[in-house]
Tab-separated table of C-alpha atoms in Angstrom:
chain	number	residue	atom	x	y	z
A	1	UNK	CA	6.482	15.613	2.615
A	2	UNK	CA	4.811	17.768	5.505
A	3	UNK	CA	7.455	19.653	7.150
A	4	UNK	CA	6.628	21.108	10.766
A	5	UNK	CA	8.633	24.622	11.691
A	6	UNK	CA	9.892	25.533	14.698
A	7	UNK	CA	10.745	28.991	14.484
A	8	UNK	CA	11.227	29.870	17.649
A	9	UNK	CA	13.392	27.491	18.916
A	10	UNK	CA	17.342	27.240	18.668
A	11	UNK	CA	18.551	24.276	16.326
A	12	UNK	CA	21.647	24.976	17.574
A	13	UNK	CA	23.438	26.881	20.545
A	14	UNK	CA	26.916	27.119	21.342
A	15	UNK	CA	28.329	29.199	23.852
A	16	UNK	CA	32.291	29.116	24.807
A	17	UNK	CA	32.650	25.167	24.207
A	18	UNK	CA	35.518	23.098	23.943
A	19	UNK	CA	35.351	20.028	22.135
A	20	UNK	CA	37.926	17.360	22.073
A	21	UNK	CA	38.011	14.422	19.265
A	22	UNK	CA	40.626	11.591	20.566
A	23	UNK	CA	43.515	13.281	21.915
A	24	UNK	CA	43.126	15.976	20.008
A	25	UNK	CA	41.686	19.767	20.679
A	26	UNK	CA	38.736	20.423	17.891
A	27	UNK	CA	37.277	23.516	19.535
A	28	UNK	CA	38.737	26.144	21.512
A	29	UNK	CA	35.588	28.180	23.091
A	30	UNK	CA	33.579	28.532	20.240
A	31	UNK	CA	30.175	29.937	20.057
A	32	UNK	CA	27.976	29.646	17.323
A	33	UNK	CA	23.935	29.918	17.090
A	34	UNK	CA	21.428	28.534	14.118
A	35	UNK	CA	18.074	29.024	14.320
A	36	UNK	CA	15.360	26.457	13.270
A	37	UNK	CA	14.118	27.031	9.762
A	38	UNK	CA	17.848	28.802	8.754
A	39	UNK	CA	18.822	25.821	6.399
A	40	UNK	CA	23.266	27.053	6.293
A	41	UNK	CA	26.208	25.827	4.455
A	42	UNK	CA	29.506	25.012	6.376
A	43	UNK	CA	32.717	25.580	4.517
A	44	UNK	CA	36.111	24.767	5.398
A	45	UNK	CA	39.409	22.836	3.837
A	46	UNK	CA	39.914	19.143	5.364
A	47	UNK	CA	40.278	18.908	9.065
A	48	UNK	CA	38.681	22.865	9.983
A	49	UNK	CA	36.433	20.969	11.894
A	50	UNK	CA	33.466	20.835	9.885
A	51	UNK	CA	32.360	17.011	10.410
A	52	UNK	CA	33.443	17.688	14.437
A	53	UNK	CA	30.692	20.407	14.325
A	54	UNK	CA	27.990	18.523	13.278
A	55	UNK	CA	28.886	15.530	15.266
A	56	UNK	CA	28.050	17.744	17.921
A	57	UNK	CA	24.649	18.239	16.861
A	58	UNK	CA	23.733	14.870	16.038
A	59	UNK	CA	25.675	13.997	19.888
A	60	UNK	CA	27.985	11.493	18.466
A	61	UNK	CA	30.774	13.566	20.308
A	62	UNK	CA	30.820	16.203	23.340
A	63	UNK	CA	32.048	19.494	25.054
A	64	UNK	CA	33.514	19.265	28.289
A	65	UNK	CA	31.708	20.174	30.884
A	66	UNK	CA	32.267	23.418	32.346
A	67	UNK	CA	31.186	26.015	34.168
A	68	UNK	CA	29.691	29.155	31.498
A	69	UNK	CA	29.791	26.755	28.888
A	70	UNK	CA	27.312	24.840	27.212
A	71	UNK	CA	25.723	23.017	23.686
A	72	UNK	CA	21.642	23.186	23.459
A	73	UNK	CA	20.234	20.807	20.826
A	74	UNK	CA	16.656	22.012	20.206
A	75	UNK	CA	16.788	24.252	23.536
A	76	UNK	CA	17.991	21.097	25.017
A	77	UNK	CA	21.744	20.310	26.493
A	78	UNK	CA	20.416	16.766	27.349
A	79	UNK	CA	18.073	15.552	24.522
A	80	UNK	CA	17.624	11.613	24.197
A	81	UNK	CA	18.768	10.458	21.368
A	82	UNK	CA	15.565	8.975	20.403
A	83	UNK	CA	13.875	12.606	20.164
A	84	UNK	CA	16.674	13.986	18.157
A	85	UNK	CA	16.731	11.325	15.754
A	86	UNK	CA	12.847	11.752	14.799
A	87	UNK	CA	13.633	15.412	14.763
A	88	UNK	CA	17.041	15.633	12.954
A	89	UNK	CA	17.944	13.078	9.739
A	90	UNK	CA	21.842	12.599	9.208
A	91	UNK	CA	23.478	11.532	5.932
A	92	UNK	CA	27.233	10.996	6.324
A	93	UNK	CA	29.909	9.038	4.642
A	94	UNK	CA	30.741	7.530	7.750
A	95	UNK	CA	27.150	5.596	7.872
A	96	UNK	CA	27.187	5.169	4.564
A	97	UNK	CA	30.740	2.901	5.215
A	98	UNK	CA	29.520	1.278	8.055
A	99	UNK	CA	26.112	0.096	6.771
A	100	UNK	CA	25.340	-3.591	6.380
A	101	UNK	CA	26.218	-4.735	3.050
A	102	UNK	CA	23.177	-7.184	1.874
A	103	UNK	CA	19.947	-4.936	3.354
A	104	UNK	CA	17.708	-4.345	0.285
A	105	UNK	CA	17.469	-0.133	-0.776
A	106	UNK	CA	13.860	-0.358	1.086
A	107	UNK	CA	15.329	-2.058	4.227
A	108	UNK	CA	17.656	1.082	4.187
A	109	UNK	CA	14.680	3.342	4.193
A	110	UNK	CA	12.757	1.387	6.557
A	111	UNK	CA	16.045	0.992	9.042
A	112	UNK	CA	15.548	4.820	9.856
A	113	UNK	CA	12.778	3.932	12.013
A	114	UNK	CA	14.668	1.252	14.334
A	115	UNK	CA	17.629	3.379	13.992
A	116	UNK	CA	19.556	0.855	13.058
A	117	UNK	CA	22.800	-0.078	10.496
A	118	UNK	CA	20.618	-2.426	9.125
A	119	UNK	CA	17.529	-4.402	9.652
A	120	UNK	CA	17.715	-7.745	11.768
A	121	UNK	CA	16.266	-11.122	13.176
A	122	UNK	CA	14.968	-9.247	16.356
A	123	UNK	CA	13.059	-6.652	15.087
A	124	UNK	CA	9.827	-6.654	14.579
A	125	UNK	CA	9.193	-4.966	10.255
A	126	UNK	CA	5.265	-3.670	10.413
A	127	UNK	CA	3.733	-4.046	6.979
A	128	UNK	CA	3.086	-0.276	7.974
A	129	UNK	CA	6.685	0.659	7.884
A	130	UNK	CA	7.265	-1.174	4.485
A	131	UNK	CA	4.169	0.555	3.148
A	132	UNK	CA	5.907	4.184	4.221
A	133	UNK	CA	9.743	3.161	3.155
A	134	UNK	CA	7.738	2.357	-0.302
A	135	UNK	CA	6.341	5.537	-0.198
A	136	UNK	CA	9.883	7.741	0.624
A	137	UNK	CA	11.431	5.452	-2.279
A	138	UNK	CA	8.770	6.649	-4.547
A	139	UNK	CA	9.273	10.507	-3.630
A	140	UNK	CA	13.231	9.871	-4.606
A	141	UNK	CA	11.913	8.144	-7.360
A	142	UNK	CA	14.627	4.910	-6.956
A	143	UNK	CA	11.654	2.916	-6.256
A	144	UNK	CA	13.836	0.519	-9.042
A	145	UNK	CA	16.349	0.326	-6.101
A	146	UNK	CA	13.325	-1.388	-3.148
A	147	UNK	CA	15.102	-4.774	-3.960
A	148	UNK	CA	18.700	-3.749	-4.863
A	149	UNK	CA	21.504	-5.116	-2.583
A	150	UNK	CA	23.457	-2.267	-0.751
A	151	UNK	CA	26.588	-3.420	-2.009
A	152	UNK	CA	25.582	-3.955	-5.275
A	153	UNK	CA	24.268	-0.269	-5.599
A	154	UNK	CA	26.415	2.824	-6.924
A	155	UNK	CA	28.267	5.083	-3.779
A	156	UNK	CA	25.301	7.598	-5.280
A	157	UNK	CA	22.545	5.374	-4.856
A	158	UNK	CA	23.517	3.955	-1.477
A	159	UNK	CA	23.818	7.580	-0.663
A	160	UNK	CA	20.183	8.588	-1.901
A	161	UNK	CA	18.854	5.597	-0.320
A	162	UNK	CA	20.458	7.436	2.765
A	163	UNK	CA	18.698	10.122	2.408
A	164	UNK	CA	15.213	8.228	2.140
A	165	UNK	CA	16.071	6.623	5.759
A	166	UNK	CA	16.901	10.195	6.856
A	167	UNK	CA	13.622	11.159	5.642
A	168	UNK	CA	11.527	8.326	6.571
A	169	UNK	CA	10.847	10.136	9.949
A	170	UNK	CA	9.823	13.266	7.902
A	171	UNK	CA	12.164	15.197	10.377
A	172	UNK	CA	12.103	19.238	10.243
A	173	UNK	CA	16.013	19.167	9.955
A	174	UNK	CA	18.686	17.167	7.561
A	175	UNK	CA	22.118	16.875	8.394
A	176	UNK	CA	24.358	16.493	5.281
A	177	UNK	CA	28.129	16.236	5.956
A	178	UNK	CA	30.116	15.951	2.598
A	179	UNK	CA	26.928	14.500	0.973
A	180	UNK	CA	28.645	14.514	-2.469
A	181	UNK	CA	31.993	12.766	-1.713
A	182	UNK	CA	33.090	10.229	-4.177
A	183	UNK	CA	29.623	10.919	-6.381
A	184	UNK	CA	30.507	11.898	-9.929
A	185	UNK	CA	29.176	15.071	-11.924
A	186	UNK	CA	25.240	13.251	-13.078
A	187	UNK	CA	25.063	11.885	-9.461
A	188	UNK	CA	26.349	15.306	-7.836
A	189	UNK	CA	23.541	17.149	-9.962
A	190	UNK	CA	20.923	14.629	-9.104
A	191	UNK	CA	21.531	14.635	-5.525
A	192	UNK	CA	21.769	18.428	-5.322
A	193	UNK	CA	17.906	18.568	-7.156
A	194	UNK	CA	16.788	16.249	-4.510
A	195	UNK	CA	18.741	18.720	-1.685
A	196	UNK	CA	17.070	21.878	-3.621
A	197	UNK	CA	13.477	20.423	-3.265
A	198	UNK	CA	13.902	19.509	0.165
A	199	UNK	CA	14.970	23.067	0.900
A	200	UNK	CA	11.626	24.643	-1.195
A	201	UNK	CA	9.552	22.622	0.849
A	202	UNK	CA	11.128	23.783	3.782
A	203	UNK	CA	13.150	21.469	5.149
A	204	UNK	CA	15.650	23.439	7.099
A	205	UNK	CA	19.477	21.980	5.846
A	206	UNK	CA	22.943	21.965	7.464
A	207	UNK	CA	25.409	21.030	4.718
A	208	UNK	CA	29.111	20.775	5.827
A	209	UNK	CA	31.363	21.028	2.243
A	210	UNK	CA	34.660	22.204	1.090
A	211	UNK	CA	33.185	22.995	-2.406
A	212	UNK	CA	31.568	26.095	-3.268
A	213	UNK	CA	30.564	24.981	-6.552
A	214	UNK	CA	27.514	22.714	-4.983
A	215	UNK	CA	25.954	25.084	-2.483
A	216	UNK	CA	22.111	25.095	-3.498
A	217	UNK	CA	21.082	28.566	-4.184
A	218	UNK	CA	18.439	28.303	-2.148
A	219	UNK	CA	21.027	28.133	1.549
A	220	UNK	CA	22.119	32.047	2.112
A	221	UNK	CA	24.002	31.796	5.505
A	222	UNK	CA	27.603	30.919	5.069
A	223	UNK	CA	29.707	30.038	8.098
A	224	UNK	CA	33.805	29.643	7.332
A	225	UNK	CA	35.544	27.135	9.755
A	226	UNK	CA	39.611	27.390	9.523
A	227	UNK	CA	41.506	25.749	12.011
A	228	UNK	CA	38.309	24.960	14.708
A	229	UNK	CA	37.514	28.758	14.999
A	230	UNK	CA	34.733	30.161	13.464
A	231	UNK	CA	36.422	32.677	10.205
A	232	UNK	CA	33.314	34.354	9.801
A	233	UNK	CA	29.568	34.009	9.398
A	234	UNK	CA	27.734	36.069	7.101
A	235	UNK	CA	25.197	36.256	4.043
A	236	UNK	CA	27.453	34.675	0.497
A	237	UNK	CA	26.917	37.721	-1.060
A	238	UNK	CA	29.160	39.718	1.805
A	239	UNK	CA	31.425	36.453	1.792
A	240	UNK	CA	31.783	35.259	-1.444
A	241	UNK	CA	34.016	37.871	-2.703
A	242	UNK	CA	37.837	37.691	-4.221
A	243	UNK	CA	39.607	39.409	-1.338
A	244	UNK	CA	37.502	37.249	1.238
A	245	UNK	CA	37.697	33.803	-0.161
A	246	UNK	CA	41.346	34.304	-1.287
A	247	UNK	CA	42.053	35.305	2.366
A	248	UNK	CA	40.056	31.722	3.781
A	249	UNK	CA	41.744	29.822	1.574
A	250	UNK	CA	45.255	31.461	1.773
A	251	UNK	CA	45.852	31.591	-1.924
A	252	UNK	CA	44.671	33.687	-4.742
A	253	UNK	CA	41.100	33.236	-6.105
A	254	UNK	CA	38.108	34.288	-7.832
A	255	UNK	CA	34.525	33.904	-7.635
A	256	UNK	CA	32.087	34.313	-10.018
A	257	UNK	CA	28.219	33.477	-9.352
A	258	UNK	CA	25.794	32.051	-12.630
A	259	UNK	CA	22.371	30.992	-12.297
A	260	UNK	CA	22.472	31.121	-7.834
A	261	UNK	CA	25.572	29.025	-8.461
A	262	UNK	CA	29.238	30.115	-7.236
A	263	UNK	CA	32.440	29.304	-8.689
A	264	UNK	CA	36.031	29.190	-7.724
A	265	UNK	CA	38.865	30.015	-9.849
A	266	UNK	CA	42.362	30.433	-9.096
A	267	UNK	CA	43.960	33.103	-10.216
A	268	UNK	CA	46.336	33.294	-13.473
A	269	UNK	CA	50.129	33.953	-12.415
């Protein structure tokens, strides 16, 4: 896959925003800054904020407007959502609920390109788009899955399938928020190869988790979330320690890394 860098240019810039989901206050004038080509992991327990974060950058939710405050998308504050979605691929549990049940694994791919749920009476398939959905099932290798009802797949394989209609725009940036929720341990490790090989071919990767255990190696910036404020943002190495993890967590742990892998212990009382 032929990934295009934009190293200049922002991915994403926050600057004293405050972000509302419902009724209820997400962020309090946070600022936060990621670069294109910085592929970072976002960490946090249930409800820091980290699915409210990326919702930001994919536009499905937004600050309020005030004066000294903004969100740029790309250097944008107003991209079209057309531009961002050829730019940025998004793989969330929420799409994956919402998706329509009876599309084939290849109309799943080849719905990436209409934007849609689905794929339906009105639009027009090109033999052109097939041909390329083939080709992104063939790089996952679940070319098995081309004629496999959605419904009837596995929550891993509707999730890789996902991924393919993330991919099918060969965008410089993937959005993954929780991408291993409800997978077991051979689907977890299968999906995380896939995430690794994006990454080494330079795919630049935001992945929003609350386990340590499946950050690839290959994603150095950390940024902690706790209670919609930014904890801290540093390198794992300067993170990933005892007193600093037991402190995010608010109980007592310890970290050991094997193999660019970290894990999480708690601690014998």
């Amino acid at each position: 896959i032929r990934v295009n860098r934009c190293q200049k240019k922002k991915l994403l810039d926050i600057f004293n925003a405050t972000v509302y989901r419902d009724e209820k206050k997400v962020f309090d004038q946070l600022s936060l800054s990621i670069k294109c080509g910085e592929s970072a992991v976002i960490i946090g327990p249930n409800g820091a904020g980290k699915s409210s974060l990326l919702k930001l950058l994919s536009r499905e939710i937004y600050p309020i407007s005030k004066e000294g405050s903004f969100v740029k998308i790309l250097g944008k504050q107003l991209p079209t959502l057309w531009d961002l979605r050829k730019k940025i691929g998004l793989i969330s549990s929420d799409l994956q609920a919402i998706f329509v049940p009876d599309i084939s694994g290849l109309g799943v791919v080849v719905s990436g390109l209409h934007n849609s749920i689905g794929l339906f009476s009105h639009q027009e398939i090109t033999d052109s788009e097939l041909k390329r959905g083939k080709k992104i099932l063939e790089y996952l290798g679940i070319q098995d899955l081309a004629n496999c009802r959605y419904r009837q797949m596995s929550t891993g394989q509707q999730r890789i399938c996902l991924l393919g209609r993330a991919l099918i725009h060969n965008p410089d940036h993937l959005i993954l928020d929780e991408p291993t929720s409800g997978l077991d341990v051979r689907a977890t490790h299968q999906y995380l190869k896939i995430i690794r090989e994006l990454l080494c071919s330079g795919k630049t990767i935001l992945l929003a988790t609350h386990h340590i255990n499946e950050i690839p190696p290959e994603i150095e910036r950390v940024i902690l979330i706790k209670e919609g404020k930014i904890f801290d943002d540093d390198k794992k190495e300067i993170l990933f320690t005892d007193d600093k993890i037991s402190e995010f967590f608010n109980i007592q742990l310890k970290i050991s890394c094997s193999n660019g892998y970290y894990q999480v212990c708690p601690v014998k009382i």
